[in-house]
Amino acid sequence: FESRVPGIEEAAGAFLLEGDPFICRPYGSGHINTTFRVSCRLGDGSHRHYILQQMNKNVFTKPDQLMENVVGVTTFLRKKIIEQGGDPDRETLNIIKTKAGKNYFVDSLDGYWRVYQFIEDAFSYDLVEKPDDFYQSALAFGNFQHLLADYPAATLHETIEGFHDTAARFEAFKKAAAADVMGRAAGVQEEIRFVMENEIYTHVLGDLLAKKELPLRVTHNDTKLNNVMIDKATGKGLCVIDLDTVMPGLSVNDFGDSIRFGASTALEDEQDLSKVSCSMELFEVYTKGFMEGCHGSLTEKETEMLPMGALVMTLECGMRFLADYLSGDTYFKIHREKHNLDRARTQFKLVSDMKEKWETMKEIVAKCR
Ligand code: ADP
Ligand code: MG
Ligand code: MG
């Protein structure tokens, strides 16, 4: 074992691995969990690999519920993929049980561990290098929706309560602005006014869900590019990984969050707002991939609400950045003064830009149907 991490040897020994684990290296570039690749030597001299992960208990305070969600979804996906003639060992995560028959292991220091089959001959991108990367990611997340379209989403635990309850986020924002604990509100009146003027968008999707005009779906909630595995041989999206934030929610929110960060022409904390816009080329690339991946499993209303998902997720994110700035930067890590304010401003700039491009976004969605 190369890496001396408390509990790691105990953990590696607790799972039903094929062969003898002999090497364990930090792996990948995720920054929530601590991820290792375990190599095992088999009798015939060949190697078998696994992903061993220590779960981040600061972020995920309910690891038991979280693992129930992951088990539920991966078991369902595996069955679906087999039915459809796919390769269940590469097209979904697969949990390896512990020797005690459990889905995760708690070490003597109270660390939570799990093991996945290693998806061989695949990789993930950290950054969009070309539009096709974004397209492959869209296809994978669309297909994720498609495969899970008849999953009983309401049975999933809400592991982070109110994660995309935008109306509740708006209330929290108003509280932060009223409390003004840092005395910063006077300096950001324009931004506060922007949020207030856009209040209607904070409840439009929640209202549609309440009226059952939008269905409750399995959502991923962390639709980053590096949470999609790409097949080395074909360059195509193979599957979606990192299921820690799988929860009941709205498909248009997963879509919208991808657009929010993936179709922006600038970084999330760009200070020169003239560089910040929502690229319609990238919006089209993602919409096309997502809708193809969904294979018709989105309802009419969901399809119609895709641009709204993008707007609402961007507004919600901006509101959270601004609320955190007003509250003294207690949630999002900052690396410079007013960092969260800069972040809020890029999001609001994107919201305004999306409103200007509303008709174009609708046309693109119509074209991709
Ligand atoms: P985090 O929540 O920290 O982002 P992830 O579950 O996304 O953790 O894992 C981090 C990285 O490890 C991924 O981006 C991917 O490159 C790699 N990885 C995770 N699971 C597997 C797997 N089953 N097979 C191969 N690589 C994996
Ligand atoms: Mg990840
Ligand atoms: Mg994660």
mmCIF file of C-alpha atoms and ligand atoms in Angstrom:
data_model
loop_
_atom_site.group_PDB
_atom_site.id
_atom_site.type_symbol
_atom_site.label_atom_id
_atom_site.label_comp_id
_atom_site.label_asym_id
_atom_site.label_seq_id
_atom_site.Cartn_x
_atom_site.Cartn_y
_atom_site.Cartn_z
ATOM 1 C CA PHE A 1 0.000 0.000 0.000
ATOM 2 C CA GLU A 2 1.531 3.234 -1.161
ATOM 3 C CA SER A 3 -0.790 5.517 0.624
ATOM 4 C CA ARG A 4 -0.843 5.677 4.401
ATOM 5 C CA VAL A 5 -4.358 6.807 5.034
ATOM 6 C CA PRO A 6 -5.930 5.973 8.406
ATOM 7 C CA GLY A 7 -8.233 3.022 8.019
ATOM 8 C CA ILE A 8 -7.392 2.259 4.391
ATOM 9 C CA GLU A 9 -5.882 -1.163 4.927
ATOM 10 C CA GLU A 10 -8.659 -2.164 7.268
ATOM 11 C CA ALA A 11 -11.127 -0.944 4.636
ATOM 12 C CA ALA A 12 -9.481 -2.696 1.683
ATOM 13 C CA GLY A 13 -9.506 -5.908 3.667
ATOM 14 C CA ALA A 14 -13.195 -5.659 4.454
ATOM 15 C CA PHE A 15 -14.556 -6.073 0.929
ATOM 16 C CA LEU A 16 -15.098 -9.111 -1.247
ATOM 17 C CA LEU A 17 -12.282 -8.441 -3.687
ATOM 18 C CA GLU A 18 -11.058 -10.982 -6.201
ATOM 19 C CA GLY A 19 -7.387 -11.742 -5.598
ATOM 20 C CA ASP A 20 -5.016 -10.093 -3.143
ATOM 21 C CA PRO A 21 -5.032 -6.319 -2.888
ATOM 22 C CA PHE A 22 -1.400 -5.197 -3.223
ATOM 23 C CA ILE A 23 -1.437 -1.591 -4.270
ATOM 24 C CA CYS A 24 -3.689 1.305 -3.511
ATOM 25 C CA ARG A 25 -3.121 4.694 -5.146
ATOM 26 C CA PRO A 26 -4.966 8.024 -4.949
ATOM 27 C CA TYR A 27 -7.010 8.249 -8.110
ATOM 28 C CA GLY A 28 -8.903 10.777 -10.231
ATOM 29 C CA SER A 29 -9.526 14.446 -9.613
ATOM 30 C CA GLY A 30 -12.755 14.469 -7.642
ATOM 31 C CA HIS A 31 -12.600 16.765 -4.649
ATOM 32 C CA ILE A 32 -15.469 15.600 -2.503
ATOM 33 C CA ASN A 33 -14.561 12.051 -1.614
ATOM 34 C CA THR A 34 -11.120 10.492 -1.241
ATOM 35 C CA THR A 35 -10.706 8.067 -4.103
ATOM 36 C CA PHE A 36 -8.205 5.231 -4.551
ATOM 37 C CA ARG A 37 -7.599 2.603 -7.158
ATOM 38 C CA VAL A 38 -6.950 -0.813 -5.688
ATOM 39 C CA SER A 39 -5.059 -3.397 -7.706
ATOM 40 C CA CYS A 40 -5.446 -7.071 -6.945
ATOM 41 C CA ARG A 41 -3.309 -9.917 -8.239
ATOM 42 C CA LEU A 42 -5.218 -12.957 -9.418
ATOM 43 C CA GLY A 43 -3.979 -16.549 -9.385
ATOM 44 C CA ASP A 44 -3.071 -16.451 -13.096
ATOM 45 C CA GLY A 45 -0.872 -13.372 -12.613
ATOM 46 C CA SER A 46 -3.356 -10.925 -14.133
ATOM 47 C CA HIS A 47 -4.706 -7.880 -12.294
ATOM 48 C CA ARG A 48 -8.152 -6.751 -11.304
ATOM 49 C CA HIS A 49 -8.921 -3.159 -10.288
ATOM 50 C CA TYR A 50 -11.422 -1.545 -7.975
ATOM 51 C CA ILE A 51 -12.307 1.958 -6.882
ATOM 52 C CA LEU A 52 -12.101 2.334 -3.095
ATOM 53 C CA GLN A 53 -13.631 5.524 -1.784
ATOM 54 C CA GLN A 54 -13.766 7.114 1.599
ATOM 55 C CA MET A 55 -16.972 9.135 1.729
ATOM 56 C CA ASN A 56 -16.871 12.755 2.786
ATOM 57 C CA LYS A 57 -18.897 12.810 5.987
ATOM 58 C CA ASN A 58 -18.716 16.593 6.337
ATOM 59 C CA VAL A 59 -20.562 17.055 3.079
ATOM 60 C CA PHE A 60 -22.768 13.990 3.340
ATOM 61 C CA THR A 61 -24.099 13.798 6.850
ATOM 62 C CA LYS A 62 -26.385 10.849 6.141
ATOM 63 C CA PRO A 63 -24.079 8.236 4.587
ATOM 64 C CA ASP A 64 -26.561 5.410 5.278
ATOM 65 C CA GLN A 65 -29.333 7.116 3.317
ATOM 66 C CA LEU A 66 -26.890 8.125 0.642
ATOM 67 C CA MET A 67 -25.798 4.521 0.151
ATOM 68 C CA GLU A 68 -29.411 3.337 0.045
ATOM 69 C CA ASN A 69 -29.957 5.742 -2.835
ATOM 70 C CA VAL A 70 -26.839 4.570 -4.657
ATOM 71 C CA VAL A 71 -27.758 0.896 -4.180
ATOM 72 C CA GLY A 72 -31.323 1.499 -5.370
ATOM 73 C CA VAL A 73 -30.287 3.331 -8.499
ATOM 74 C CA THR A 74 -27.326 1.139 -9.482
ATOM 75 C CA THR A 75 -29.318 -2.084 -8.993
ATOM 76 C CA PHE A 76 -32.084 -0.708 -11.188
ATOM 77 C CA LEU A 77 -29.626 0.533 -13.828
ATOM 78 C CA ARG A 78 -27.862 -2.818 -13.966
ATOM 79 C CA LYS A 79 -31.155 -4.645 -14.651
ATOM 80 C CA LYS A 80 -32.185 -2.107 -17.293
ATOM 81 C CA ILE A 81 -28.844 -2.288 -19.072
ATOM 82 C CA ILE A 82 -28.958 -6.096 -19.157
ATOM 83 C CA GLU A 83 -32.520 -5.974 -20.557
ATOM 84 C CA GLN A 84 -31.365 -3.604 -23.275
ATOM 85 C CA GLY A 85 -28.375 -5.770 -24.199
ATOM 86 C CA GLY A 86 -25.767 -3.343 -22.875
ATOM 87 C CA ASP A 87 -22.665 -4.071 -20.809
ATOM 88 C CA PRO A 88 -23.692 -3.761 -17.144
ATOM 89 C CA ASP A 89 -20.077 -3.808 -15.953
ATOM 90 C CA ARG A 90 -19.175 -0.685 -17.880
ATOM 91 C CA GLU A 91 -22.411 1.253 -18.334
ATOM 92 C CA THR A 92 -23.159 1.769 -14.652
ATOM 93 C CA LEU A 93 -21.377 1.835 -11.337
ATOM 94 C CA ASN A 94 -21.473 -1.539 -9.571
ATOM 95 C CA ILE A 95 -21.139 -1.814 -5.822
ATOM 96 C CA ILE A 96 -18.914 -4.517 -4.358
ATOM 97 C CA LYS A 97 -20.231 -5.779 -1.053
ATOM 98 C CA THR A 98 -18.244 -6.240 2.116
ATOM 99 C CA LYS A 99 -17.409 -9.692 3.442
ATOM 100 C CA ALA A 100 -20.229 -9.125 5.935
ATOM 101 C CA GLY A 101 -22.652 -8.620 3.022
ATOM 102 C CA LYS A 102 -23.007 -4.859 3.467
ATOM 103 C CA ASN A 103 -22.880 -2.153 0.831
ATOM 104 C CA TYR A 104 -20.297 -0.093 2.714
ATOM 105 C CA PHE A 105 -17.829 -0.457 5.538
ATOM 106 C CA VAL A 106 -17.378 1.623 8.675
ATOM 107 C CA ASP A 107 -13.778 1.440 9.958
ATOM 108 C CA SER A 108 -12.731 1.609 13.593
ATOM 109 C CA LEU A 109 -12.140 5.375 13.266
ATOM 110 C CA ASP A 110 -15.709 5.805 12.010
ATOM 111 C CA GLY A 111 -14.609 6.377 8.409
ATOM 112 C CA TYR A 112 -17.152 5.290 5.769
ATOM 113 C CA TRP A 113 -15.836 3.311 2.797
ATOM 114 C CA ARG A 114 -17.264 1.732 -0.323
ATOM 115 C CA VAL A 115 -15.940 -0.148 -3.312
ATOM 116 C CA TYR A 116 -17.006 0.023 -6.951
ATOM 117 C CA GLN A 117 -15.947 -2.163 -9.834
ATOM 118 C CA PHE A 118 -13.351 -0.259 -11.791
ATOM 119 C CA ILE A 119 -14.614 0.817 -15.195
ATOM 120 C CA GLU A 120 -11.778 -0.258 -17.448
ATOM 121 C CA ASP A 121 -10.617 1.497 -20.616
ATOM 122 C CA ALA A 122 -12.466 4.678 -19.813
ATOM 123 C CA PHE A 123 -11.565 8.158 -18.601
ATOM 124 C CA SER A 124 -13.221 11.418 -17.695
ATOM 125 C CA TYR A 125 -12.501 14.982 -18.821
ATOM 126 C CA ASP A 126 -11.951 17.734 -16.283
ATOM 127 C CA LEU A 127 -12.556 20.547 -18.767
ATOM 128 C CA VAL A 128 -14.498 20.928 -21.988
ATOM 129 C CA GLU A 129 -11.835 20.871 -24.682
ATOM 130 C CA LYS A 130 -14.179 20.676 -27.644
ATOM 131 C CA PRO A 131 -17.947 20.861 -28.150
ATOM 132 C CA ASP A 132 -18.135 17.087 -28.619
ATOM 133 C CA ASP A 133 -17.021 16.595 -24.984
ATOM 134 C CA PHE A 134 -20.016 18.608 -23.876
ATOM 135 C CA TYR A 135 -22.239 16.686 -26.290
ATOM 136 C CA GLN A 136 -21.061 13.295 -24.928
ATOM 137 C CA SER A 137 -21.773 14.480 -21.413
ATOM 138 C CA ALA A 138 -25.269 15.587 -22.456
ATOM 139 C CA LEU A 139 -25.934 12.215 -24.088
ATOM 140 C CA ALA A 140 -24.834 10.410 -20.924
ATOM 141 C CA PHE A 141 -27.007 12.521 -18.620
ATOM 142 C CA GLY A 142 -29.947 12.259 -21.007
ATOM 143 C CA ASN A 143 -29.542 8.493 -21.132
ATOM 144 C CA PHE A 144 -29.374 8.456 -17.321
ATOM 145 C CA GLN A 145 -32.830 10.114 -17.299
ATOM 146 C CA HIS A 146 -34.046 7.651 -19.898
ATOM 147 C CA LEU A 147 -32.842 4.541 -18.046
ATOM 148 C CA LEU A 148 -34.351 5.789 -14.790
ATOM 149 C CA ALA A 149 -37.594 7.144 -16.255
ATOM 150 C CA ASP A 150 -39.718 4.509 -14.497
ATOM 151 C CA TYR A 151 -37.741 4.455 -11.254
ATOM 152 C CA PRO A 152 -39.957 5.285 -8.248
ATOM 153 C CA ALA A 153 -38.193 8.592 -7.571
ATOM 154 C CA ALA A 154 -40.217 9.351 -4.447
ATOM 155 C CA THR A 155 -38.614 6.368 -2.689
ATOM 156 C CA LEU A 156 -35.190 8.029 -2.817
ATOM 157 C CA HIS A 157 -33.986 9.858 0.282
ATOM 158 C CA GLU A 158 -33.593 13.590 0.096
ATOM 159 C CA THR A 159 -30.039 13.402 1.441
ATOM 160 C CA ILE A 160 -29.567 17.176 1.258
ATOM 161 C CA GLU A 161 -32.875 18.695 2.248
ATOM 162 C CA GLY A 162 -34.272 21.363 -0.087
ATOM 163 C CA PHE A 163 -31.223 21.167 -2.361
ATOM 164 C CA HIS A 164 -33.033 22.768 -5.303
ATOM 165 C CA ASP A 165 -36.000 24.194 -3.463
ATOM 166 C CA THR A 166 -35.520 27.532 -5.172
ATOM 167 C CA ALA A 167 -38.395 29.210 -3.302
ATOM 168 C CA ALA A 168 -36.820 28.233 0.028
ATOM 169 C CA ARG A 169 -33.453 29.473 -1.238
ATOM 170 C CA PHE A 170 -35.126 32.788 -2.062
ATOM 171 C CA GLU A 171 -36.507 33.039 1.494
ATOM 172 C CA ALA A 172 -33.035 32.305 2.871
ATOM 173 C CA PHE A 173 -31.637 35.007 0.605
ATOM 174 C CA LYS A 174 -34.140 37.587 1.865
ATOM 175 C CA LYS A 175 -33.269 36.688 5.462
ATOM 176 C CA ALA A 176 -29.545 37.138 4.776
ATOM 177 C CA ALA A 177 -30.180 40.508 3.129
ATOM 178 C CA ALA A 178 -32.387 41.679 6.012
ATOM 179 C CA ALA A 179 -29.957 40.469 8.702
ATOM 180 C CA ASP A 180 -27.018 42.049 6.863
ATOM 181 C CA VAL A 181 -24.599 40.771 9.512
ATOM 182 C CA MET A 182 -21.516 42.128 7.724
ATOM 183 C CA GLY A 183 -23.012 45.486 6.807
ATOM 184 C CA ARG A 184 -22.513 44.675 3.135
ATOM 185 C CA ALA A 185 -26.086 45.129 1.882
ATOM 186 C CA ALA A 186 -25.743 48.870 1.216
ATOM 187 C CA GLY A 187 -22.963 48.161 -1.286
ATOM 188 C CA VAL A 188 -24.971 45.615 -3.303
ATOM 189 C CA GLN A 189 -28.381 47.242 -3.644
ATOM 190 C CA GLU A 190 -28.401 46.742 -7.392
ATOM 191 C CA GLU A 191 -27.776 42.985 -7.049
ATOM 192 C CA ILE A 192 -30.383 42.636 -4.301
ATOM 193 C CA ARG A 193 -32.885 44.454 -6.468
ATOM 194 C CA PHE A 194 -32.081 42.082 -9.343
ATOM 195 C CA VAL A 195 -33.045 39.082 -7.227
ATOM 196 C CA MET A 196 -36.226 40.744 -5.978
ATOM 197 C CA GLU A 197 -37.286 41.624 -9.528
ATOM 198 C CA ASN A 198 -36.861 38.005 -10.544
ATOM 199 C CA GLU A 199 -38.811 36.484 -7.690
ATOM 200 C CA ILE A 200 -41.344 34.878 -10.035
ATOM 201 C CA TYR A 201 -38.650 32.516 -11.343
ATOM 202 C CA THR A 202 -37.928 31.218 -7.856
ATOM 203 C CA HIS A 203 -41.222 29.359 -7.665
ATOM 204 C CA VAL A 204 -42.313 28.656 -11.223
ATOM 205 C CA LEU A 205 -40.824 25.127 -11.339
ATOM 206 C CA GLY A 206 -41.849 24.244 -7.787
ATOM 207 C CA ASP A 207 -45.401 25.306 -8.616
ATOM 208 C CA LEU A 208 -45.481 23.082 -11.708
ATOM 209 C CA LEU A 209 -44.246 20.140 -9.627
ATOM 210 C CA ALA A 210 -46.883 20.794 -6.971
ATOM 211 C CA LYS A 211 -49.574 20.866 -9.666
ATOM 212 C CA LYS A 212 -48.086 17.628 -11.070
ATOM 213 C CA GLU A 213 -47.461 19.336 -14.399
ATOM 214 C CA LEU A 214 -43.835 18.314 -14.040
ATOM 215 C CA PRO A 215 -43.016 14.766 -12.871
ATOM 216 C CA LEU A 216 -40.760 13.945 -9.946
ATOM 217 C CA ARG A 217 -37.612 12.353 -11.382
ATOM 218 C CA VAL A 218 -34.360 10.798 -10.290
ATOM 219 C CA THR A 219 -31.864 13.639 -10.528
ATOM 220 C CA HIS A 220 -28.090 13.495 -10.352
ATOM 221 C CA ASN A 221 -27.407 16.987 -9.008
ATOM 222 C CA ASP A 222 -23.710 17.021 -9.847
ATOM 223 C CA THR A 223 -23.678 16.986 -13.636
ATOM 224 C CA LYS A 224 -20.028 17.970 -13.968
ATOM 225 C CA LEU A 225 -18.075 16.794 -16.981
ATOM 226 C CA ASN A 226 -15.754 14.614 -14.885
ATOM 227 C CA ASN A 227 -18.713 12.647 -13.593
ATOM 228 C CA VAL A 228 -19.152 11.055 -17.001
ATOM 229 C CA MET A 229 -16.928 8.164 -18.069
ATOM 230 C CA ILE A 230 -15.838 8.227 -21.702
ATOM 231 C CA ASP A 231 -14.971 5.032 -23.570
ATOM 232 C CA LYS A 232 -11.288 5.167 -24.587
ATOM 233 C CA ALA A 233 -11.908 3.135 -27.719
ATOM 234 C CA THR A 234 -14.847 5.103 -29.111
ATOM 235 C CA GLY A 235 -14.609 8.503 -27.402
ATOM 236 C CA LYS A 236 -18.294 8.140 -26.548
ATOM 237 C CA GLY A 237 -20.005 8.745 -23.218
ATOM 238 C CA LEU A 238 -20.238 5.401 -21.425
ATOM 239 C CA CYS A 239 -21.954 6.158 -18.152
ATOM 240 C CA VAL A 240 -22.651 8.598 -15.387
ATOM 241 C CA ILE A 241 -20.787 8.119 -12.105
ATOM 242 C CA ASP A 242 -20.613 9.931 -8.742
ATOM 243 C CA LEU A 243 -24.142 9.186 -7.553
ATOM 244 C CA ASP A 244 -23.781 10.730 -4.072
ATOM 245 C CA THR A 245 -26.248 13.517 -4.740
ATOM 246 C CA VAL A 246 -28.862 11.388 -6.496
ATOM 247 C CA MET A 247 -32.194 12.609 -5.150
ATOM 248 C CA PRO A 248 -35.796 13.082 -6.173
ATOM 249 C CA GLY A 249 -36.093 16.290 -8.202
ATOM 250 C CA LEU A 250 -36.732 17.859 -11.590
ATOM 251 C CA SER A 251 -35.056 16.735 -14.809
ATOM 252 C CA VAL A 252 -34.942 20.344 -16.003
ATOM 253 C CA ASN A 253 -32.798 21.239 -12.991
ATOM 254 C CA ASP A 254 -30.093 18.730 -13.930
ATOM 255 C CA PHE A 255 -30.246 20.050 -17.481
ATOM 256 C CA GLY A 256 -30.226 23.641 -16.273
ATOM 257 C CA ASP A 257 -27.243 23.259 -14.000
ATOM 258 C CA SER A 258 -25.219 21.796 -16.871
ATOM 259 C CA ILE A 259 -26.085 24.796 -19.029
ATOM 260 C CA ARG A 260 -25.337 27.199 -16.192
ATOM 261 C CA PHE A 261 -21.688 26.205 -15.950
ATOM 262 C CA GLY A 262 -21.106 24.450 -19.270
ATOM 263 C CA ALA A 263 -22.549 26.950 -21.754
ATOM 264 C CA SER A 264 -21.115 30.042 -20.101
ATOM 265 C CA THR A 265 -18.409 31.790 -22.108
ATOM 266 C CA ALA A 266 -16.477 32.719 -18.965
ATOM 267 C CA LEU A 267 -15.415 31.311 -15.630
ATOM 268 C CA GLU A 268 -17.856 31.402 -12.738
ATOM 269 C CA ASP A 269 -15.839 34.150 -11.009
ATOM 270 C CA GLU A 270 -14.935 36.315 -14.035
ATOM 271 C CA GLN A 271 -14.745 39.978 -12.997
ATOM 272 C CA ASP A 272 -15.045 41.385 -16.507
ATOM 273 C CA LEU A 273 -18.767 40.895 -17.080
ATOM 274 C CA SER A 274 -18.477 41.788 -20.763
ATOM 275 C CA LYS A 275 -16.928 38.319 -21.192
ATOM 276 C CA VAL A 276 -19.875 36.538 -19.583
ATOM 277 C CA SER A 277 -22.674 35.225 -21.770
ATOM 278 C CA CYS A 278 -24.624 32.039 -22.435
ATOM 279 C CA SER A 279 -23.329 30.538 -25.670
ATOM 280 C CA MET A 280 -26.199 29.498 -27.930
ATOM 281 C CA GLU A 281 -23.845 27.156 -29.812
ATOM 282 C CA LEU A 282 -23.087 25.287 -26.577
ATOM 283 C CA PHE A 283 -26.722 25.462 -25.499
ATOM 284 C CA GLU A 284 -27.644 23.754 -28.748
ATOM 285 C CA VAL A 285 -24.915 21.129 -28.448
ATOM 286 C CA TYR A 286 -26.064 20.184 -24.940
ATOM 287 C CA THR A 287 -29.777 20.306 -25.720
ATOM 288 C CA LYS A 288 -29.300 18.066 -28.739
ATOM 289 C CA GLY A 289 -27.266 15.525 -26.762
ATOM 290 C CA PHE A 290 -29.580 15.579 -23.765
ATOM 291 C CA MET A 291 -32.740 15.106 -25.809
ATOM 292 C CA GLU A 292 -31.186 12.348 -27.898
ATOM 293 C CA GLY A 293 -30.029 10.625 -24.713
ATOM 294 C CA CYS A 294 -33.526 10.904 -23.231
ATOM 295 C CA HIS A 295 -34.999 8.905 -26.142
ATOM 296 C CA GLY A 296 -38.367 10.572 -25.810
ATOM 297 C CA SER A 297 -38.747 9.948 -22.097
ATOM 298 C CA LEU A 298 -39.233 13.636 -21.241
ATOM 299 C CA THR A 299 -42.810 14.883 -21.162
ATOM 300 C CA GLU A 300 -43.970 17.766 -23.357
ATOM 301 C CA LYS A 301 -43.909 20.068 -20.362
ATOM 302 C CA GLU A 302 -40.411 19.027 -19.320
ATOM 303 C CA THR A 303 -39.151 19.675 -22.830
ATOM 304 C CA GLU A 304 -40.841 23.058 -22.914
ATOM 305 C CA MET A 305 -39.314 23.936 -19.531
ATOM 306 C CA LEU A 306 -35.676 23.163 -20.449
ATOM 307 C CA PRO A 307 -34.735 26.843 -20.975
ATOM 308 C CA MET A 308 -36.551 27.662 -17.725
ATOM 309 C CA GLY A 309 -34.433 25.059 -15.936
ATOM 310 C CA ALA A 310 -31.310 26.851 -17.169
ATOM 311 C CA LEU A 311 -32.564 30.244 -16.045
ATOM 312 C CA VAL A 312 -33.785 29.061 -12.656
ATOM 313 C CA MET A 313 -30.628 27.106 -11.801
ATOM 314 C CA THR A 314 -28.508 30.127 -12.717
ATOM 315 C CA LEU A 315 -30.628 32.516 -10.685
ATOM 316 C CA GLU A 316 -30.643 30.109 -7.733
ATOM 317 C CA CYS A 317 -26.884 29.804 -7.827
ATOM 318 C CA GLY A 318 -26.417 33.583 -8.049
ATOM 319 C CA MET A 319 -28.796 34.053 -5.128
ATOM 320 C CA ARG A 320 -26.797 31.572 -3.044
ATOM 321 C CA PHE A 321 -23.515 33.333 -3.841
ATOM 322 C CA LEU A 322 -24.986 36.719 -2.942
ATOM 323 C CA ALA A 323 -26.579 35.389 0.252
ATOM 324 C CA ASP A 324 -23.217 33.912 1.249
ATOM 325 C CA TYR A 325 -21.464 37.213 0.526
ATOM 326 C CA LEU A 326 -24.005 38.998 2.735
ATOM 327 C CA SER A 327 -23.593 36.409 5.495
ATOM 328 C CA GLY A 328 -19.798 36.639 5.612
ATOM 329 C CA ASP A 329 -18.719 33.883 3.190
ATOM 330 C CA THR A 330 -19.469 30.963 5.449
ATOM 331 C CA TYR A 331 -20.418 28.378 2.807
ATOM 332 C CA PHE A 332 -18.479 28.853 -0.455
ATOM 333 C CA LYS A 333 -14.711 29.067 -0.017
ATOM 334 C CA ILE A 334 -13.296 32.402 -1.147
ATOM 335 C CA HIS A 335 -9.820 33.136 -2.461
ATOM 336 C CA ARG A 336 -10.075 36.918 -2.663
ATOM 337 C CA GLU A 337 -12.139 39.770 -1.297
ATOM 338 C CA LYS A 338 -15.670 39.950 -2.722
ATOM 339 C CA HIS A 339 -15.169 36.598 -4.436
ATOM 340 C CA ASN A 340 -18.752 35.507 -3.781
ATOM 341 C CA LEU A 341 -20.040 38.836 -5.019
ATOM 342 C CA ASP A 342 -18.109 38.382 -8.270
ATOM 343 C CA ARG A 343 -19.619 34.926 -8.588
ATOM 344 C CA ALA A 344 -23.128 36.258 -7.971
ATOM 345 C CA ARG A 345 -22.616 38.915 -10.639
ATOM 346 C CA THR A 346 -21.606 36.396 -13.330
ATOM 347 C CA GLN A 347 -24.735 34.384 -12.594
ATOM 348 C CA PHE A 348 -26.989 37.435 -12.795
ATOM 349 C CA LYS A 349 -25.317 38.486 -16.023
ATOM 350 C CA LEU A 350 -26.078 35.009 -17.404
ATOM 351 C CA VAL A 351 -29.708 35.253 -16.274
ATOM 352 C CA SER A 352 -30.122 38.574 -18.109
ATOM 353 C CA ASP A 353 -28.409 37.158 -21.174
ATOM 354 C CA MET A 354 -30.664 34.082 -21.185
ATOM 355 C CA LYS A 355 -33.720 36.317 -20.994
ATOM 356 C CA GLU A 356 -32.505 38.220 -24.049
ATOM 357 C CA LYS A 357 -31.898 34.958 -25.872
ATOM 358 C CA TRP A 358 -35.160 33.370 -24.692
ATOM 359 C CA GLU A 359 -36.722 32.995 -28.138
ATOM 360 C CA THR A 360 -33.524 31.496 -29.547
ATOM 361 C CA MET A 361 -33.391 28.985 -26.699
ATOM 362 C CA LYS A 362 -37.001 27.995 -27.364
ATOM 363 C CA GLU A 363 -36.300 27.592 -31.075
ATOM 364 C CA ILE A 364 -33.287 25.392 -30.347
ATOM 365 C CA VAL A 365 -35.375 23.152 -28.080
ATOM 366 C CA ALA A 366 -38.103 22.931 -30.743
ATOM 367 C CA LYS A 367 -35.522 21.997 -33.360
ATOM 368 C CA CYS A 368 -34.076 19.213 -31.173
ATOM 369 C CA ARG A 369 -37.423 17.565 -30.442
HETATM 370 P P1 ADP B 1 -15.991 12.924 -6.160
HETATM 371 O O1 ADP B 1 -17.330 12.909 -5.490
HETATM 372 O O2 ADP B 1 -14.888 13.236 -5.213
HETATM 373 O O3 ADP B 1 -15.998 13.773 -7.394
HETATM 374 P P2 ADP B 1 -16.077 10.559 -7.892
HETATM 375 O O4 ADP B 1 -16.983 9.448 -7.491
HETATM 376 O O5 ADP B 1 -16.528 11.441 -8.992
HETATM 377 O O6 ADP B 1 -15.684 11.398 -6.583
HETATM 378 O O7 ADP B 1 -14.674 9.894 -8.273
HETATM 379 C C1 ADP B 1 -13.528 10.669 -8.590
HETATM 380 C C2 ADP B 1 -12.924 10.228 -9.915
HETATM 381 O O8 ADP B 1 -12.535 8.846 -9.848
HETATM 382 C C3 ADP B 1 -13.885 10.312 -11.093
HETATM 383 O O9 ADP B 1 -13.919 11.581 -11.693
HETATM 384 C C4 ADP B 1 -13.333 9.235 -12.035
HETATM 385 O O10 ADP B 1 -12.270 9.753 -12.813
HETATM 386 C C5 ADP B 1 -12.773 8.183 -11.077
HETATM 387 N N1 ADP B 1 -13.741 7.079 -10.856
HETATM 388 C C6 ADP B 1 -14.760 7.053 -9.960
HETATM 389 N N2 ADP B 1 -15.432 5.880 -10.016
HETATM 390 C C7 ADP B 1 -14.828 5.131 -10.969
HETATM 391 C C8 ADP B 1 -15.031 3.790 -11.483
HETATM 392 N N3 ADP B 1 -16.003 2.998 -11.026
HETATM 393 N N4 ADP B 1 -14.199 3.364 -12.456
HETATM 394 C C9 ADP B 1 -13.190 4.138 -12.925
HETATM 395 N N5 ADP B 1 -12.948 5.407 -12.482
HETATM 396 C C10 ADP B 1 -13.742 5.899 -11.513
HETATM 397 MG MG MG B 2 -16.995 13.485 -9.126
HETATM 398 MG MG MG B 3 -19.233 13.805 -5.949
#
